[in-house]
């Protein structure tokens, strides 16, 4: 989601990166690069990250991927409708509390999981005592708690830069985690599905309802060049996480990504081509979305970037395979 508003003090803090139009690319590139590097690290060495999660019977083939994707999207959509029910009854401040708790739980879990991976790598070189698992669990909780404190503490209420940094960190963690957790084809179906759902959610669904209650003063109508100095663009953490998920997938997928081209051709130089194509698509989509959001209060941020990103990334792989 991209939201445009006049620069003004805000009430509750929502999981969005707020920036000027001229700096719109910063959070996107930061999340893409950060999640990409983390994904590569997680798939490096002998203890390769193997944790693909699948609900449906794998023997169903593509059908299993579709079933898993529908379940994932359904859970996300149901959660959004539950949140809007809570917001209607408790007010928009309730959403901040819920997101703060979600950040704490999700941050602790992902950091613990990544730390366990590091311990596995270390254990292959030097025996590691089992107590380190509990030590790292406590450390992961403390790190997540520190990030949540920076995110929600009134002490940093006016420090938008700190809030933005925390949003980027969680965008990187979530994006790289989803890319590692979910298989390639299921991931692509999920990304396409959420891109379509984003259109509904922003136009008629939960996001529209929440933003209506949250930001009554959002800028509307056409914006001129002079207006661009007086507005702020809000990018939802969901957009950043899914952008990162897509681009990270190109770096680790052995089915439809850079590793496939390297395996077929033996040329390491082809590894980054799908990634570069996906990044280009995401940025082009974000630019188009911003051009459109000039005439709207709020616009879905996923469709353009996700579909153009998947299209260019797939085209790049297809072209490379023709010449291998």
PDB file of C-alpha atoms in Angstrom:
ATOM      1  CA  UNK A   1       0.000   0.000   0.000  1.00  0.00           C
ATOM      2  CA  UNK A   2       1.128   3.520  -0.808  1.00  0.00           C
ATOM      3  CA  UNK A   3      -0.593   6.389   0.990  1.00  0.00           C
ATOM      4  CA  UNK A   4      -0.049  10.089   0.339  1.00  0.00           C
ATOM      5  CA  UNK A   5      -0.740  12.734   2.973  1.00  0.00           C
ATOM      6  CA  UNK A   6       0.245  16.192   4.022  1.00  0.00           C
ATOM      7  CA  UNK A   7       3.171  16.406   6.439  1.00  0.00           C
ATOM      8  CA  UNK A   8       1.693  16.604   9.924  1.00  0.00           C
ATOM      9  CA  UNK A   9       2.068  15.049  13.397  1.00  0.00           C
ATOM     10  CA  UNK A  10       0.503  11.625  13.653  1.00  0.00           C
ATOM     11  CA  UNK A  11      -1.195   9.731  16.422  1.00  0.00           C
ATOM     12  CA  UNK A  12      -0.736   5.990  16.610  1.00  0.00           C
ATOM     13  CA  UNK A  13       2.262   4.448  14.897  1.00  0.00           C
ATOM     14  CA  UNK A  14       1.408   1.932  12.234  1.00  0.00           C
ATOM     15  CA  UNK A  15       3.900  -0.411  10.516  1.00  0.00           C
ATOM     16  CA  UNK A  16       4.596   1.911   7.607  1.00  0.00           C
ATOM     17  CA  UNK A  17       7.752   3.571   6.313  1.00  0.00           C
ATOM     18  CA  UNK A  18       7.122   7.310   5.937  1.00  0.00           C
ATOM     19  CA  UNK A  19       9.265   9.254   3.499  1.00  0.00           C
ATOM     20  CA  UNK A  20       9.272  12.002   0.901  1.00  0.00           C
ATOM     21  CA  UNK A  21       8.499  11.157  -2.742  1.00  0.00           C
ATOM     22  CA  UNK A  22      12.129  11.781  -3.703  1.00  0.00           C
ATOM     23  CA  UNK A  23      13.286   9.121  -1.224  1.00  0.00           C
ATOM     24  CA  UNK A  24      10.683   6.515  -2.072  1.00  0.00           C
ATOM     25  CA  UNK A  25      13.365   4.169  -3.414  1.00  0.00           C
ATOM     26  CA  UNK A  26      15.367   4.077  -0.161  1.00  0.00           C
ATOM     27  CA  UNK A  27      13.157   1.703   1.903  1.00  0.00           C
ATOM     28  CA  UNK A  28      12.514  -0.529  -1.104  1.00  0.00           C
ATOM     29  CA  UNK A  29      16.181  -0.926  -2.028  1.00  0.00           C
ATOM     30  CA  UNK A  30      17.206  -1.260   1.636  1.00  0.00           C
ATOM     31  CA  UNK A  31      14.782  -4.142   2.215  1.00  0.00           C
ATOM     32  CA  UNK A  32      15.592  -5.823  -1.086  1.00  0.00           C
ATOM     33  CA  UNK A  33      19.351  -5.725  -0.541  1.00  0.00           C
ATOM     34  CA  UNK A  34      19.153  -6.626   3.158  1.00  0.00           C
ATOM     35  CA  UNK A  35      16.792  -9.558   2.621  1.00  0.00           C
ATOM     36  CA  UNK A  36      18.797 -10.727  -0.392  1.00  0.00           C
ATOM     37  CA  UNK A  37      22.061 -10.817   1.534  1.00  0.00           C
ATOM     38  CA  UNK A  38      20.385 -12.567   4.458  1.00  0.00           C
ATOM     39  CA  UNK A  39      18.818 -15.157   2.152  1.00  0.00           C
ATOM     40  CA  UNK A  40      22.175 -15.883   0.527  1.00  0.00           C
ATOM     41  CA  UNK A  41      23.782 -16.245   3.960  1.00  0.00           C
ATOM     42  CA  UNK A  42      21.058 -18.656   5.063  1.00  0.00           C
ATOM     43  CA  UNK A  43      21.686 -20.830   2.021  1.00  0.00           C
ATOM     44  CA  UNK A  44      25.465 -20.770   2.243  1.00  0.00           C
ATOM     45  CA  UNK A  45      27.630 -23.619   3.446  1.00  0.00           C
ATOM     46  CA  UNK A  46      26.893 -27.234   4.181  1.00  0.00           C
ATOM     47  CA  UNK A  47      24.048 -26.502   6.585  1.00  0.00           C
ATOM     48  CA  UNK A  48      21.835 -25.226   3.773  1.00  0.00           C
ATOM     49  CA  UNK A  49      18.546 -23.784   4.948  1.00  0.00           C
ATOM     50  CA  UNK A  50      16.014 -26.538   4.373  1.00  0.00           C
ATOM     51  CA  UNK A  51      12.678 -25.750   5.964  1.00  0.00           C
ATOM     52  CA  UNK A  52      10.151 -25.526   3.135  1.00  0.00           C
ATOM     53  CA  UNK A  53       6.726 -25.770   4.681  1.00  0.00           C
ATOM     54  CA  UNK A  54       3.927 -27.556   2.822  1.00  0.00           C
ATOM     55  CA  UNK A  55       0.411 -28.370   3.988  1.00  0.00           C
ATOM     56  CA  UNK A  56      -1.076 -30.191   1.000  1.00  0.00           C
ATOM     57  CA  UNK A  57       0.132 -33.573  -0.233  1.00  0.00           C
ATOM     58  CA  UNK A  58       3.199 -32.947  -2.464  1.00  0.00           C
ATOM     59  CA  UNK A  59       2.017 -35.701  -4.807  1.00  0.00           C
ATOM     60  CA  UNK A  60      -0.678 -33.294  -6.028  1.00  0.00           C
ATOM     61  CA  UNK A  61       2.024 -31.313  -7.803  1.00  0.00           C
ATOM     62  CA  UNK A  62       0.898 -27.831  -8.836  1.00  0.00           C
ATOM     63  CA  UNK A  63      -2.408 -28.479  -7.083  1.00  0.00           C
ATOM     64  CA  UNK A  64      -0.559 -28.723  -3.760  1.00  0.00           C
ATOM     65  CA  UNK A  65       1.110 -25.372  -4.422  1.00  0.00           C
ATOM     66  CA  UNK A  66      -2.248 -23.762  -5.175  1.00  0.00           C
ATOM     67  CA  UNK A  67      -3.857 -25.255  -2.055  1.00  0.00           C
ATOM     68  CA  UNK A  68      -1.003 -24.041   0.163  1.00  0.00           C
ATOM     69  CA  UNK A  69      -1.152 -20.576  -1.400  1.00  0.00           C
ATOM     70  CA  UNK A  70      -4.930 -20.315  -0.968  1.00  0.00           C
ATOM     71  CA  UNK A  71      -4.629 -21.317   2.704  1.00  0.00           C
ATOM     72  CA  UNK A  72      -1.850 -18.761   3.274  1.00  0.00           C
ATOM     73  CA  UNK A  73      -3.792 -15.975   1.550  1.00  0.00           C
ATOM     74  CA  UNK A  74      -6.983 -16.980   3.351  1.00  0.00           C
ATOM     75  CA  UNK A  75      -5.286 -16.726   6.741  1.00  0.00           C
ATOM     76  CA  UNK A  76      -3.915 -13.301   5.836  1.00  0.00           C
ATOM     77  CA  UNK A  77      -7.292 -12.050   4.612  1.00  0.00           C
ATOM     78  CA  UNK A  78      -9.104 -13.415   7.673  1.00  0.00           C
ATOM     79  CA  UNK A  79      -6.584 -11.741   9.983  1.00  0.00           C
ATOM     80  CA  UNK A  80      -7.148  -8.426   8.195  1.00  0.00           C
ATOM     81  CA  UNK A  81     -10.917  -8.621   8.690  1.00  0.00           C
ATOM     82  CA  UNK A  82     -10.462  -9.511  12.359  1.00  0.00           C
ATOM     83  CA  UNK A  83      -8.197  -6.493  12.777  1.00  0.00           C
ATOM     84  CA  UNK A  84     -10.739  -4.153  11.232  1.00  0.00           C
ATOM     85  CA  UNK A  85     -13.420  -5.504  13.590  1.00  0.00           C
ATOM     86  CA  UNK A  86     -11.138  -4.720  16.523  1.00  0.00           C
ATOM     87  CA  UNK A  87     -10.363  -1.252  15.159  1.00  0.00           C
ATOM     88  CA  UNK A  88     -14.070  -0.470  14.805  1.00  0.00           C
ATOM     89  CA  UNK A  89     -14.713  -1.428  18.421  1.00  0.00           C
ATOM     90  CA  UNK A  90     -11.517  -0.298  20.119  1.00  0.00           C
ATOM     91  CA  UNK A  91     -10.247   2.452  17.838  1.00  0.00           C
ATOM     92  CA  UNK A  92      -7.116   2.785  15.730  1.00  0.00           C
ATOM     93  CA  UNK A  93      -4.880   2.792  18.829  1.00  0.00           C
ATOM     94  CA  UNK A  94      -5.732  -0.878  19.318  1.00  0.00           C
ATOM     95  CA  UNK A  95      -4.072  -1.646  16.000  1.00  0.00           C
ATOM     96  CA  UNK A  96      -0.796  -0.165  17.214  1.00  0.00           C
ATOM     97  CA  UNK A  97      -0.862  -2.406  20.294  1.00  0.00           C
ATOM     98  CA  UNK A  98      -1.640  -5.494  18.211  1.00  0.00           C
ATOM     99  CA  UNK A  99       1.127  -4.758  15.706  1.00  0.00           C
ATOM    100  CA  UNK A 100       3.584  -4.112  18.532  1.00  0.00           C
ATOM    101  CA  UNK A 101       2.816  -7.522  20.046  1.00  0.00           C
ATOM    102  CA  UNK A 102       3.006  -9.151  16.605  1.00  0.00           C
ATOM    103  CA  UNK A 103       6.428  -7.588  16.020  1.00  0.00           C
ATOM    104  CA  UNK A 104       7.655  -8.925  19.362  1.00  0.00           C
ATOM    105  CA  UNK A 105       6.447 -12.488  18.747  1.00  0.00           C
ATOM    106  CA  UNK A 106       7.442 -12.641  15.081  1.00  0.00           C
ATOM    107  CA  UNK A 107      10.778 -10.928  15.666  1.00  0.00           C
ATOM    108  CA  UNK A 108      11.685 -13.287  18.505  1.00  0.00           C
ATOM    109  CA  UNK A 109      10.767 -16.364  16.472  1.00  0.00           C
ATOM    110  CA  UNK A 110      12.603 -15.369  13.278  1.00  0.00           C
ATOM    111  CA  UNK A 111      15.727 -14.201  15.122  1.00  0.00           C
ATOM    112  CA  UNK A 112      15.765 -17.402  17.166  1.00  0.00           C
ATOM    113  CA  UNK A 113      15.384 -19.495  14.015  1.00  0.00           C
ATOM    114  CA  UNK A 114      18.201 -17.673  12.230  1.00  0.00           C
ATOM    115  CA  UNK A 115      20.381 -17.942  15.314  1.00  0.00           C
ATOM    116  CA  UNK A 116      19.818 -21.685  15.422  1.00  0.00           C
ATOM    117  CA  UNK A 117      21.028 -21.885  11.840  1.00  0.00           C
ATOM    118  CA  UNK A 118      24.227 -20.091  12.841  1.00  0.00           C
ATOM    119  CA  UNK A 119      24.681 -22.479  15.771  1.00  0.00           C
ATOM    120  CA  UNK A 120      24.351 -25.421  13.363  1.00  0.00           C
ATOM    121  CA  UNK A 121      27.124 -23.968  11.217  1.00  0.00           C
ATOM    122  CA  UNK A 122      29.336 -23.358  14.245  1.00  0.00           C
ATOM    123  CA  UNK A 123      28.641 -26.855  15.571  1.00  0.00           C
ATOM    124  CA  UNK A 124      30.082 -28.328  12.375  1.00  0.00           C
ATOM    125  CA  UNK A 125      33.395 -26.665  13.206  1.00  0.00           C
ATOM    126  CA  UNK A 126      33.379 -26.661  16.999  1.00  0.00           C
ATOM    127  CA  UNK A 127      31.034 -28.662  19.272  1.00  0.00           C
ATOM    128  CA  UNK A 128      28.401 -26.355  20.756  1.00  0.00           C
ATOM    129  CA  UNK A 129      26.791 -27.062  24.107  1.00  0.00           C
ATOM    130  CA  UNK A 130      22.989 -27.424  24.033  1.00  0.00           C
ATOM    131  CA  UNK A 131      22.592 -24.612  26.559  1.00  0.00           C
ATOM    132  CA  UNK A 132      23.475 -22.126  23.814  1.00  0.00           C
ATOM    133  CA  UNK A 133      20.060 -22.772  22.284  1.00  0.00           C
ATOM    134  CA  UNK A 134      18.378 -21.336  25.385  1.00  0.00           C
ATOM    135  CA  UNK A 135      20.886 -18.515  25.612  1.00  0.00           C
ATOM    136  CA  UNK A 136      20.143 -17.521  22.034  1.00  0.00           C
ATOM    137  CA  UNK A 137      16.397 -17.806  22.623  1.00  0.00           C
ATOM    138  CA  UNK A 138      16.711 -15.272  25.438  1.00  0.00           C
ATOM    139  CA  UNK A 139      18.959 -13.086  23.284  1.00  0.00           C
ATOM    140  CA  UNK A 140      16.462 -13.199  20.394  1.00  0.00           C
ATOM    141  CA  UNK A 141      13.683 -12.087  22.735  1.00  0.00           C
ATOM    142  CA  UNK A 142      15.804  -9.231  24.090  1.00  0.00           C
ATOM    143  CA  UNK A 143      16.746  -8.047  20.585  1.00  0.00           C
ATOM    144  CA  UNK A 144      13.119  -8.190  19.432  1.00  0.00           C
ATOM    145  CA  UNK A 145      12.008  -6.406  22.602  1.00  0.00           C
ATOM    146  CA  UNK A 146      14.582  -3.680  21.978  1.00  0.00           C
ATOM    147  CA  UNK A 147      13.345  -3.183  18.414  1.00  0.00           C
ATOM    148  CA  UNK A 148       9.736  -3.049  19.587  1.00  0.00           C
ATOM    149  CA  UNK A 149      10.674  -0.500  22.248  1.00  0.00           C
ATOM    150  CA  UNK A 150      12.286   1.707  19.610  1.00  0.00           C
ATOM    151  CA  UNK A 151       9.194   1.261  17.458  1.00  0.00           C
ATOM    152  CA  UNK A 152       6.507   2.009  20.049  1.00  0.00           C
ATOM    153  CA  UNK A 153       8.105   3.985  22.887  1.00  0.00           C
ATOM    154  CA  UNK A 154       6.739   7.541  23.374  1.00  0.00           C
ATOM    155  CA  UNK A 155      10.353   8.576  23.902  1.00  0.00           C
ATOM    156  CA  UNK A 156      10.949   8.173  20.170  1.00  0.00           C
ATOM    157  CA  UNK A 157       7.525   9.368  19.041  1.00  0.00           C
ATOM    158  CA  UNK A 158       9.007  12.252  17.059  1.00  0.00           C
ATOM    159  CA  UNK A 159      11.965  10.271  15.693  1.00  0.00           C
ATOM    160  CA  UNK A 160      10.551   9.113  12.389  1.00  0.00           C
ATOM    161  CA  UNK A 161      13.970   7.882  11.279  1.00  0.00           C
ATOM    162  CA  UNK A 162      14.089   5.343  14.129  1.00  0.00           C
ATOM    163  CA  UNK A 163      10.559   4.174  13.364  1.00  0.00           C
ATOM    164  CA  UNK A 164      11.469   3.766   9.691  1.00  0.00           C
ATOM    165  CA  UNK A 165      14.620   1.807  10.539  1.00  0.00           C
ATOM    166  CA  UNK A 166      12.659  -0.683  12.639  1.00  0.00           C
ATOM    167  CA  UNK A 167      10.114  -1.119   9.830  1.00  0.00           C
ATOM    168  CA  UNK A 168      12.949  -1.860   7.375  1.00  0.00           C
ATOM    169  CA  UNK A 169      14.551  -4.377   9.765  1.00  0.00           C
ATOM    170  CA  UNK A 170      11.290  -6.271  10.164  1.00  0.00           C
ATOM    171  CA  UNK A 171      10.672  -6.052   6.415  1.00  0.00           C
ATOM    172  CA  UNK A 172      14.053  -7.689   5.826  1.00  0.00           C
ATOM    173  CA  UNK A 173      13.437 -10.412   8.423  1.00  0.00           C
ATOM    174  CA  UNK A 174       9.937 -11.251   7.205  1.00  0.00           C
ATOM    175  CA  UNK A 175      10.811 -11.135   3.499  1.00  0.00           C
ATOM    176  CA  UNK A 176      13.859 -13.381   3.784  1.00  0.00           C
ATOM    177  CA  UNK A 177      12.022 -15.744   6.140  1.00  0.00           C
ATOM    178  CA  UNK A 178       9.041 -16.204   3.799  1.00  0.00           C
ATOM    179  CA  UNK A 179      11.330 -16.774   0.818  1.00  0.00           C
ATOM    180  CA  UNK A 180      13.146 -19.506   2.772  1.00  0.00           C
ATOM    181  CA  UNK A 181      10.036 -21.026   4.333  1.00  0.00           C
ATOM    182  CA  UNK A 182       7.802 -21.407   1.268  1.00  0.00           C
ATOM    183  CA  UNK A 183       8.544 -23.274  -1.958  1.00  0.00           C
ATOM    184  CA  UNK A 184       9.134 -21.406  -5.212  1.00  0.00           C
ATOM    185  CA  UNK A 185       5.850 -21.987  -7.025  1.00  0.00           C
ATOM    186  CA  UNK A 186       3.758 -21.575  -3.891  1.00  0.00           C
ATOM    187  CA  UNK A 187       5.601 -18.306  -3.209  1.00  0.00           C
ATOM    188  CA  UNK A 188       4.874 -16.963  -6.682  1.00  0.00           C
ATOM    189  CA  UNK A 189       1.192 -17.885  -6.397  1.00  0.00           C
ATOM    190  CA  UNK A 190       1.026 -16.253  -2.961  1.00  0.00           C
ATOM    191  CA  UNK A 191       2.653 -13.080  -4.265  1.00  0.00           C
ATOM    192  CA  UNK A 192       0.245 -12.890  -7.201  1.00  0.00           C
ATOM    193  CA  UNK A 193      -2.706 -13.662  -4.931  1.00  0.00           C
ATOM    194  CA  UNK A 194      -1.832 -11.000  -2.373  1.00  0.00           C
ATOM    195  CA  UNK A 195      -1.233  -8.488  -5.170  1.00  0.00           C
ATOM    196  CA  UNK A 196      -4.801  -9.066  -6.361  1.00  0.00           C
ATOM    197  CA  UNK A 197      -6.156  -9.043  -2.806  1.00  0.00           C
ATOM    198  CA  UNK A 198      -4.325  -5.768  -2.189  1.00  0.00           C
ATOM    199  CA  UNK A 199      -6.455  -4.118  -4.875  1.00  0.00           C
ATOM    200  CA  UNK A 200      -9.650  -5.184  -3.121  1.00  0.00           C
ATOM    201  CA  UNK A 201      -8.325  -4.408   0.353  1.00  0.00           C
ATOM    202  CA  UNK A 202      -7.338  -0.861  -0.562  1.00  0.00           C
ATOM    203  CA  UNK A 203     -10.410  -0.083  -2.646  1.00  0.00           C
ATOM    204  CA  UNK A 204     -13.166  -1.684  -0.587  1.00  0.00           C
ATOM    205  CA  UNK A 205     -11.632  -3.858   2.110  1.00  0.00           C
ATOM    206  CA  UNK A 206      -9.842  -3.661   5.469  1.00  0.00           C
ATOM    207  CA  UNK A 207      -7.051  -1.265   4.496  1.00  0.00           C
ATOM    208  CA  UNK A 208      -9.489   1.340   3.187  1.00  0.00           C
ATOM    209  CA  UNK A 209     -11.501   1.115   6.389  1.00  0.00           C
ATOM    210  CA  UNK A 210      -8.456   1.415   8.650  1.00  0.00           C
ATOM    211  CA  UNK A 211      -6.952   4.322   6.726  1.00  0.00           C
ATOM    212  CA  UNK A 212     -10.309   6.105   6.755  1.00  0.00           C
ATOM    213  CA  UNK A 213     -10.294   6.011  10.552  1.00  0.00           C
ATOM    214  CA  UNK A 214      -6.580   6.668  10.859  1.00  0.00           C
ATOM    215  CA  UNK A 215      -5.938   9.512   8.433  1.00  0.00           C
ATOM    216  CA  UNK A 216      -8.937  11.694   7.793  1.00  0.00           C
ATOM    217  CA  UNK A 217      -6.653  14.414   6.506  1.00  0.00           C
ATOM    218  CA  UNK A 218      -5.011  12.444   3.738  1.00  0.00           C
ATOM    219  CA  UNK A 219      -4.235  14.499   0.682  1.00  0.00           C
ATOM    220  CA  UNK A 220      -6.644  14.009  -2.174  1.00  0.00           C
ATOM    221  CA  UNK A 221      -6.925  15.174  -5.742  1.00  0.00           C
ATOM    222  CA  UNK A 222      -4.199  15.889  -8.234  1.00  0.00           C
ATOM    223  CA  UNK A 223      -0.817  16.931  -6.871  1.00  0.00           C
ATOM    224  CA  UNK A 224       1.409  19.508  -8.498  1.00  0.00           C
ATOM    225  CA  UNK A 225       5.202  19.649  -8.490  1.00  0.00           C
ATOM    226  CA  UNK A 226       5.062  22.145  -5.617  1.00  0.00           C
ATOM    227  CA  UNK A 227       2.873  19.801  -3.586  1.00  0.00           C
ATOM    228  CA  UNK A 228       5.565  17.106  -3.670  1.00  0.00           C
ATOM    229  CA  UNK A 229       7.642  19.070  -1.158  1.00  0.00           C
ATOM    230  CA  UNK A 230       4.771  19.067   1.335  1.00  0.00           C
ATOM    231  CA  UNK A 231       3.603  15.464   1.329  1.00  0.00           C
ATOM    232  CA  UNK A 232       4.713  12.195   2.840  1.00  0.00           C
ATOM    233  CA  UNK A 233       4.447   8.774   1.227  1.00  0.00           C
ATOM    234  CA  UNK A 234       3.642   5.841   3.525  1.00  0.00           C
ATOM    235  CA  UNK A 235       4.727   2.370   2.401  1.00  0.00           C
ATOM    236  CA  UNK A 236       3.254  -0.525   4.355  1.00  0.00           C
ATOM    237  CA  UNK A 237       5.543  -3.149   5.838  1.00  0.00           C
ATOM    238  CA  UNK A 238       3.578  -5.776   3.913  1.00  0.00           C
ATOM    239  CA  UNK A 239       4.669  -4.197   0.633  1.00  0.00           C
ATOM    240  CA  UNK A 240       8.309  -4.097   1.727  1.00  0.00           C
ATOM    241  CA  UNK A 241       8.201  -7.697   2.984  1.00  0.00           C
ATOM    242  CA  UNK A 242       6.651  -9.037  -0.223  1.00  0.00           C
ATOM    243  CA  UNK A 243       9.057  -7.059  -2.427  1.00  0.00           C
ATOM    244  CA  UNK A 244      11.893  -8.614  -0.417  1.00  0.00           C
ATOM    245  CA  UNK A 245      10.324 -12.060  -0.609  1.00  0.00           C
ATOM    246  CA  UNK A 246      10.169 -11.890  -4.412  1.00  0.00           C
ATOM    247  CA  UNK A 247      13.716 -10.656  -4.926  1.00  0.00           C
ATOM    248  CA  UNK A 248      15.149 -13.034  -2.305  1.00  0.00           C
ATOM    249  CA  UNK A 249      13.453 -15.916  -4.078  1.00  0.00           C
ATOM    250  CA  UNK A 250      15.482 -15.200  -7.217  1.00  0.00           C
ATOM    251  CA  UNK A 251      18.690 -15.678  -5.226  1.00  0.00           C
ATOM    252  CA  UNK A 252      17.891 -18.989  -3.534  1.00  0.00           C
ATOM    253  CA  UNK A 253      15.387 -20.857  -5.702  1.00  0.00           C
ATOM    254  CA  UNK A 254      16.774 -24.005  -7.290  1.00  0.00           C
ATOM    255  CA  UNK A 255      13.620 -24.270  -9.415  1.00  0.00           C
ATOM    256  CA  UNK A 256      13.247 -20.805 -10.941  1.00  0.00           C
ATOM    257  CA  UNK A 257      16.069 -18.495  -9.921  1.00  0.00           C
ATOM    258  CA  UNK A 258      19.736 -17.645 -10.273  1.00  0.00           C
ATOM    259  CA  UNK A 259      20.939 -21.028  -8.949  1.00  0.00           C
ATOM    260  CA  UNK A 260      19.089 -22.737 -11.823  1.00  0.00           C
ATOM    261  CA  UNK A 261      20.972 -20.736 -14.455  1.00  0.00           C
ATOM    262  CA  UNK A 262      24.303 -21.408 -12.754  1.00  0.00           C
ATOM    263  CA  UNK A 263      23.564 -25.147 -12.477  1.00  0.00           C
ATOM    264  CA  UNK A 264      22.596 -25.429 -16.148  1.00  0.00           C
ATOM    265  CA  UNK A 265      25.297 -23.206 -17.645  1.00  0.00           C
ATOM    266  CA  UNK A 266      28.114 -23.508 -15.124  1.00  0.00           C
ATOM    267  CA  UNK A 267      28.502 -19.732 -15.422  1.00  0.00           C
ATOM    268  CA  UNK A 268      28.362 -17.951 -12.012  1.00  0.00           C
ATOM    269  CA  UNK A 269      27.931 -14.654 -13.853  1.00  0.00           C
ATOM    270  CA  UNK A 270      24.297 -15.531 -14.559  1.00  0.00           C
ATOM    271  CA  UNK A 271      23.446 -15.835 -10.858  1.00  0.00           C
ATOM    272  CA  UNK A 272      22.380 -12.220 -10.345  1.00  0.00           C
ATOM    273  CA  UNK A 273      20.490 -11.740 -13.619  1.00  0.00           C
ATOM    274  CA  UNK A 274      17.061 -12.875 -12.283  1.00  0.00           C
ATOM    275  CA  UNK A 275      17.641 -10.778  -9.149  1.00  0.00           C
ATOM    276  CA  UNK A 276      18.511  -7.680 -11.180  1.00  0.00           C
ATOM    277  CA  UNK A 277      15.439  -8.203 -13.369  1.00  0.00           C
ATOM    278  CA  UNK A 278      13.141  -8.605 -10.346  1.00  0.00           C
ATOM    279  CA  UNK A 279      14.575  -5.515  -8.634  1.00  0.00           C
ATOM    280  CA  UNK A 280      14.112  -3.502 -11.821  1.00  0.00           C
ATOM    281  CA  UNK A 281      10.506  -4.671 -12.051  1.00  0.00           C
ATOM    282  CA  UNK A 282       9.770  -3.828  -8.417  1.00  0.00           C
ATOM    283  CA  UNK A 283      11.223  -0.321  -8.777  1.00  0.00           C
ATOM    284  CA  UNK A 284       9.394   0.321 -12.051  1.00  0.00           C
ATOM    285  CA  UNK A 285       6.166  -0.833 -10.423  1.00  0.00           C
ATOM    286  CA  UNK A 286       6.764   1.398  -7.395  1.00  0.00           C
ATOM    287  CA  UNK A 287       7.390   4.389  -9.675  1.00  0.00           C
ATOM    288  CA  UNK A 288       4.197   3.730 -11.658  1.00  0.00           C
ATOM    289  CA  UNK A 289       2.250   3.325  -8.410  1.00  0.00           C
ATOM    290  CA  UNK A 290       3.581   6.651  -7.149  1.00  0.00           C
ATOM    291  CA  UNK A 291       2.606   8.392 -10.379  1.00  0.00           C
ATOM    292  CA  UNK A 292      -0.906   7.010  -9.938  1.00  0.00           C
ATOM    293  CA  UNK A 293      -1.097   7.772  -6.220  1.00  0.00           C
ATOM    294  CA  UNK A 294      -0.662  11.467  -7.017  1.00  0.00           C
ATOM    295  CA  UNK A 295      -4.324  11.410  -8.009  1.00  0.00           C
ATOM    296  CA  UNK A 296      -5.500   9.199  -5.148  1.00  0.00           C
ATOM    297  CA  UNK A 297      -5.353   9.271  -1.376  1.00  0.00           C
ATOM    298  CA  UNK A 298      -4.267   5.671  -1.245  1.00  0.00           C
ATOM    299  CA  UNK A 299      -3.244   3.035  -3.770  1.00  0.00           C
ATOM    300  CA  UNK A 300      -2.319  -0.665  -3.557  1.00  0.00           C
ATOM    301  CA  UNK A 301       1.461  -0.913  -3.626  1.00  0.00           C
ATOM    302  CA  UNK A 302       1.775  -4.591  -4.533  1.00  0.00           C
ATOM    303  CA  UNK A 303       0.138  -5.197  -7.945  1.00  0.00           C
ATOM    304  CA  UNK A 304       2.411  -3.156 -10.222  1.00  0.00           C
ATOM    305  CA  UNK A 305       5.670  -4.087  -8.503  1.00  0.00           C
ATOM    306  CA  UNK A 306       4.859  -7.768  -8.010  1.00  0.00           C
ATOM    307  CA  UNK A 307       3.504  -8.483 -11.479  1.00  0.00           C
ATOM    308  CA  UNK A 308       6.163  -6.472 -13.312  1.00  0.00           C
ATOM    309  CA  UNK A 309       8.839  -7.986 -11.051  1.00  0.00           C
ATOM    310  CA  UNK A 310       7.674 -11.565 -11.681  1.00  0.00           C
ATOM    311  CA  UNK A 311       7.316 -10.836 -15.393  1.00  0.00           C
ATOM    312  CA  UNK A 312      10.803  -9.392 -15.883  1.00  0.00           C
ATOM    313  CA  UNK A 313      12.396 -12.005 -13.637  1.00  0.00           C
ATOM    314  CA  UNK A 314      10.756 -14.859 -15.566  1.00  0.00           C
ATOM    315  CA  UNK A 315      11.586 -13.215 -18.896  1.00  0.00           C
ATOM    316  CA  UNK A 316      15.232 -12.902 -17.868  1.00  0.00           C
ATOM    317  CA  UNK A 317      15.436 -16.601 -16.982  1.00  0.00           C
ATOM    318  CA  UNK A 318      13.699 -17.582 -20.211  1.00  0.00           C
ATOM    319  CA  UNK A 319      16.025 -15.468 -22.367  1.00  0.00           C
ATOM    320  CA  UNK A 320      19.110 -16.793 -20.576  1.00  0.00           C
ATOM    321  CA  UNK A 321      17.979 -20.385 -21.095  1.00  0.00           C
ATOM    322  CA  UNK A 322      17.597 -19.754 -24.825  1.00  0.00           C
ATOM    323  CA  UNK A 323      21.277 -18.874 -25.082  1.00  0.00           C
ATOM    324  CA  UNK A 324      22.710 -21.446 -22.677  1.00  0.00           C
TER     325      UNK A 324
END
